[in-house]
Structure formats: structure tokens, C-alpha cells
Amino acid sequence: FFLIYLTSALFLRFGEVKEGDVVRHDGKTSDGYLEHIFKHAAKELFGMDVKEITYKALKNKDFQEVTLEKDGETLLRFAAAYGFRNIQNMVLKMKKGKFSYHFVEVLACPGGCLNGKGQAQAEDGKPDKALLNRMAEVYTAIPVRLPETNAQVQKMYQDWLEGVDSKKAQETLHTKYSAVNQTSNNLDIKW
């Protein structure tokens, strides 16, 4: 699991791993941080404390949407796009200006990280459903710790990034996006 690997890497950098130190983020599976970011944004931007979120499947189970609404107005719209087909559809919609999300979580593996090609498969090369279910059970049994309360993350901010709001933290962890001029050559990928 990437998250466990990343957590272990932090421990190696900032201390030893002890039993019970492995934690997970808030979310329904080992996928990305969509759920945590959604809840954090709702609290920070709109003062709303969201306990549980509901995913709405759109075209398929690997393309889902989460919205925060108040008084009939949509305040936040997040999407989870898993698998290359959904990523390709997302890029096409973005090009057409028909993709109105505030945040999109993109994972290459259909079904999310637990279904990735690095995971155990049956002899026929297909995912082992029983093993996937067991891995999901084991993952959800790991205690949840919010990233902002993780002592190792706080130590990393202080020791390596020189503080949460430091110039080094801003330069290292933040970016700005701007439109890129389209070029046409044979190496362009056509989505």
C-alpha cells in the first residue's frame, strides 16, 4: 500500500516505526485523500462539519461524484476517476469545458489501489476477489489518524520545511496552474 509505504518512509526519516504506529487516512478504502480533503474543505471554507459523505456513481462504479449542498446550492463538487478509460473521458470533458469539479482524485487502477497490478492475483491473472475483500477488511481495521494530527508529519514540517507557512513549505508543496499554449507536432497524445 502506498500510504503505508509513505508513512514508513516518514518514520525512517524522522524516527523508528513502532507497533501501532501504522495509521490510515479517513476514507472508504485505501484510495486517495478525496474524503479527507472534502471534509476539510467543507469545514474550512463553509464551516460545515461533514461526518459522512455519499458517493454517487456516474457512468460506472469507478467514476463517482461527491457534492456538498446548502439551500439548494452546490458548494463543493469532487470526483473520483479510477482507471484509464475514466481518466481519458475526464480529459476529454475538460477540453470541452464540461468538467465542473473543484477537485478530482485520479487513480490509474480500476477499483482503486487495492485492485492495482502490484497486488496478488489468482492464477488466471485476474484479481482474487476474496483476497481483495480481505485486504479491504484489514485496511479498514487500521486506526484513522488525520494527517494534520500526525506527529511525524508535524516534525517534517518543522525540521525539513521550516514551518507550516514557511517559504520553503510553499515552494515545495504548493503549485499554481495556468493555461498551456497548444503545440501541434506528431508527439502530441490525442485523447
Coordinates of C-alpha atoms in Angstrom, one line a residue:
F1 CA 0.0 0.0 0.0
F2 CA 1.4 3.4 -1.0
L3 CA 0.1 5.1 2.2
I4 CA 1.7 2.6 4.4
Y5 CA 4.9 2.9 2.4
L6 CA 4.8 6.7 2.6
T7 CA 4.1 6.5 6.4
S8 CA 7.0 4.1 6.8
A9 CA 9.3 6.4 4.8
L10 CA 8.4 9.3 7.1
F11 CA 9.2 7.1 10.2
L12 CA 12.5 6.1 8.6
R13 CA 13.3 9.8 8.1
F14 CA 12.1 11.1 11.5
G15 CA 12.2 8.1 13.8
E16 CA 11.7 4.4 14.2
V17 CA 8.5 2.5 13.4
K18 CA 6.8 1.1 16.5
E19 CA 3.9 -1.4 16.6
G20 CA 0.7 0.6 16.4
D21 CA 2.3 3.5 14.5
V22 CA 0.8 2.5 11.2
V23 CA -2.3 4.6 10.6
R24 CA -4.6 5.3 7.7
H25 CA -6.4 8.4 6.4
D26 CA -10.2 8.9 6.6
G27 CA -11.9 7.2 3.7
K28 CA -13.9 4.3 2.5
T29 CA -10.9 2.3 1.1
S30 CA -7.1 2.7 0.6
D31 CA -7.7 5.1 -2.3
G32 CA -6.5 8.7 -2.2
Y33 CA -7.5 11.5 0.1
L34 CA -10.7 12.7 -1.6
E35 CA -12.8 12.1 1.5
H36 CA -10.4 13.8 3.9
I37 CA -9.9 16.8 1.6
F38 CA -13.7 17.1 1.1
K39 CA -14.4 17.1 4.8
H40 CA -11.6 19.5 5.5
A41 CA -12.7 21.9 2.7
A42 CA -16.3 21.8 3.9
K43 CA -15.1 22.8 7.4
E44 CA -12.6 25.4 6.4
L45 CA -14.5 27.1 3.6
F46 CA -18.1 26.8 4.7
G47 CA -18.0 26.0 8.5
M48 CA -19.8 22.7 7.8
D49 CA -18.8 19.6 9.8
V50 CA -19.4 16.7 7.4
K51 CA -19.4 13.3 9.2
E52 CA -20.1 11.0 6.2
I53 CA -20.1 11.6 2.5
T54 CA -22.1 9.8 -0.1
Y55 CA -20.6 8.8 -3.4
K56 CA -22.8 8.9 -6.5
A57 CA -21.7 6.6 -9.3
L58 CA -22.0 8.3 -12.6
K59 CA -21.1 6.3 -15.8
N60 CA -19.7 3.4 -13.7
K61 CA -18.5 2.5 -10.2
D62 CA -15.1 3.9 -11.0
F63 CA -16.3 7.4 -11.8
Q64 CA -18.1 8.8 -8.8
E65 CA -19.1 12.3 -7.6
V66 CA -19.4 13.8 -4.2
T67 CA -21.2 17.1 -3.6
L68 CA -21.8 19.5 -0.7
E69 CA -25.0 21.4 -0.9
K70 CA -26.6 24.0 1.2
D71 CA -30.0 25.7 0.5
G72 CA -30.1 24.1 -3.0
E73 CA -26.7 25.5 -4.0
T74 CA -23.8 23.2 -4.7
L75 CA -20.8 24.5 -2.7
L76 CA -18.3 21.7 -3.5
R77 CA -18.2 19.1 -6.3
F78 CA -15.5 16.5 -6.2
A79 CA -15.0 13.5 -8.5
A80 CA -13.1 10.2 -8.2
A81 CA -11.9 8.9 -11.6
Y82 CA -10.3 5.4 -11.4
G83 CA -8.9 3.6 -14.4
F84 CA -7.5 4.9 -17.7
R85 CA -10.8 4.9 -19.5
N86 CA -12.4 7.2 -16.9
I87 CA -9.3 9.4 -16.9
Q88 CA -9.4 9.7 -20.7
N89 CA -13.1 10.6 -20.5
M90 CA -12.3 13.2 -17.8
V91 CA -9.6 14.8 -20.0
L92 CA -12.0 15.0 -23.0
K93 CA -14.7 16.7 -20.9
M94 CA -12.1 19.1 -19.6
K95 CA -11.1 20.0 -23.1
K96 CA -14.7 20.7 -24.0
G97 CA -15.2 22.9 -20.9
K98 CA -17.8 20.4 -19.5
F99 CA -16.0 19.3 -16.3
S100 CA -17.1 21.4 -13.4
Y101 CA -15.3 19.9 -10.4
H102 CA -13.3 21.6 -7.7
F103 CA -11.2 18.6 -7.0
V104 CA -10.6 15.3 -8.9
E105 CA -8.9 12.3 -7.5
V106 CA -7.3 10.3 -10.3
L107 CA -6.1 6.7 -9.7
A108 CA -4.8 4.6 -12.6
C109 CA -6.2 1.3 -11.3
P110 CA -9.8 0.5 -11.9
G111 CA -11.4 -0.2 -8.5
G112 CA -8.7 1.8 -6.7
C113 CA -5.3 1.0 -5.2
L114 CA -6.2 -2.4 -3.7
N115 CA -7.0 -3.6 -7.2
G116 CA -3.7 -2.5 -8.6
K117 CA -1.4 -4.7 -10.7
G118 CA 1.1 -4.9 -7.8
Q119 CA -1.4 -6.8 -5.7
A120 CA -1.9 -10.5 -5.6
Q121 CA -3.9 -12.1 -8.4
A122 CA -5.4 -15.5 -9.0
E123 CA -3.6 -18.0 -11.3
D124 CA -5.6 -16.8 -14.3
G125 CA -4.2 -13.3 -13.8
K126 CA -7.5 -11.8 -12.7
P127 CA -8.0 -10.1 -9.3
D128 CA -8.6 -12.5 -6.5
K129 CA -12.0 -11.2 -5.1
A130 CA -11.7 -13.0 -1.8
L131 CA -8.2 -11.6 -1.3
L132 CA -9.3 -8.1 -2.3
N133 CA -12.2 -8.3 0.3
R134 CA -9.8 -9.5 3.0
M135 CA -7.3 -6.7 2.2
A136 CA -10.1 -4.1 2.4
E137 CA -11.1 -5.6 5.8
V138 CA -7.5 -5.4 7.1
Y139 CA -7.2 -1.8 5.8
T140 CA -10.4 -0.6 7.5
A141 CA -9.2 -2.2 10.8
I142 CA -6.1 0.2 10.8
P143 CA -6.8 3.2 13.0
V144 CA -7.6 6.5 11.4
R145 CA -5.4 9.5 12.1
L146 CA -5.9 12.8 10.3
P147 CA -2.7 13.9 8.5
E148 CA -2.7 17.2 10.3
T149 CA -2.5 15.5 13.7
N150 CA 0.3 13.1 12.7
A151 CA 3.4 13.8 14.9
Q152 CA 5.8 12.7 12.2
V153 CA 4.2 15.0 9.6
Q154 CA 4.4 17.9 12.1
K155 CA 8.1 17.1 12.7
M156 CA 8.7 17.0 9.0
Y157 CA 7.1 20.5 8.7
Q158 CA 9.3 21.9 11.5
D159 CA 12.6 20.1 10.8
W160 CA 12.6 19.9 7.0
L161 CA 10.1 22.5 5.7
E162 CA 10.9 25.2 8.4
G163 CA 7.3 25.5 9.5
V164 CA 3.8 25.1 8.1
D165 CA 3.6 28.6 6.5
S166 CA 7.3 28.9 5.6
K167 CA 8.5 29.9 2.2
K168 CA 10.1 26.5 1.8
A169 CA 6.8 24.7 2.5
Q170 CA 5.0 27.0 0.0
E171 CA 7.7 26.3 -2.7
T172 CA 7.9 22.6 -2.0
L173 CA 4.2 21.7 -1.6
H174 CA 2.2 24.3 -3.5
T175 CA 1.9 25.0 -7.2
K176 CA -0.1 27.2 -9.5
Y177 CA -1.6 26.1 -12.8
S178 CA -2.0 28.2 -15.9
A179 CA -3.1 27.5 -19.4
V180 CA -0.5 26.0 -21.7
N181 CA -0.3 27.0 -25.3
Q182 CA -1.2 24.2 -27.6
T183 CA 1.5 23.0 -29.9
S184 CA 1.0 20.6 -32.7
N185 CA 3.5 18.0 -33.5
N186 CA 3.5 14.3 -34.1
L187 CA 4.4 13.6 -30.5
D188 CA 1.2 15.1 -29.0
I189 CA -1.0 12.5 -27.4
K190 CA -4.6 12.6 -28.7
W191 CA -7.1 11.8 -26.1

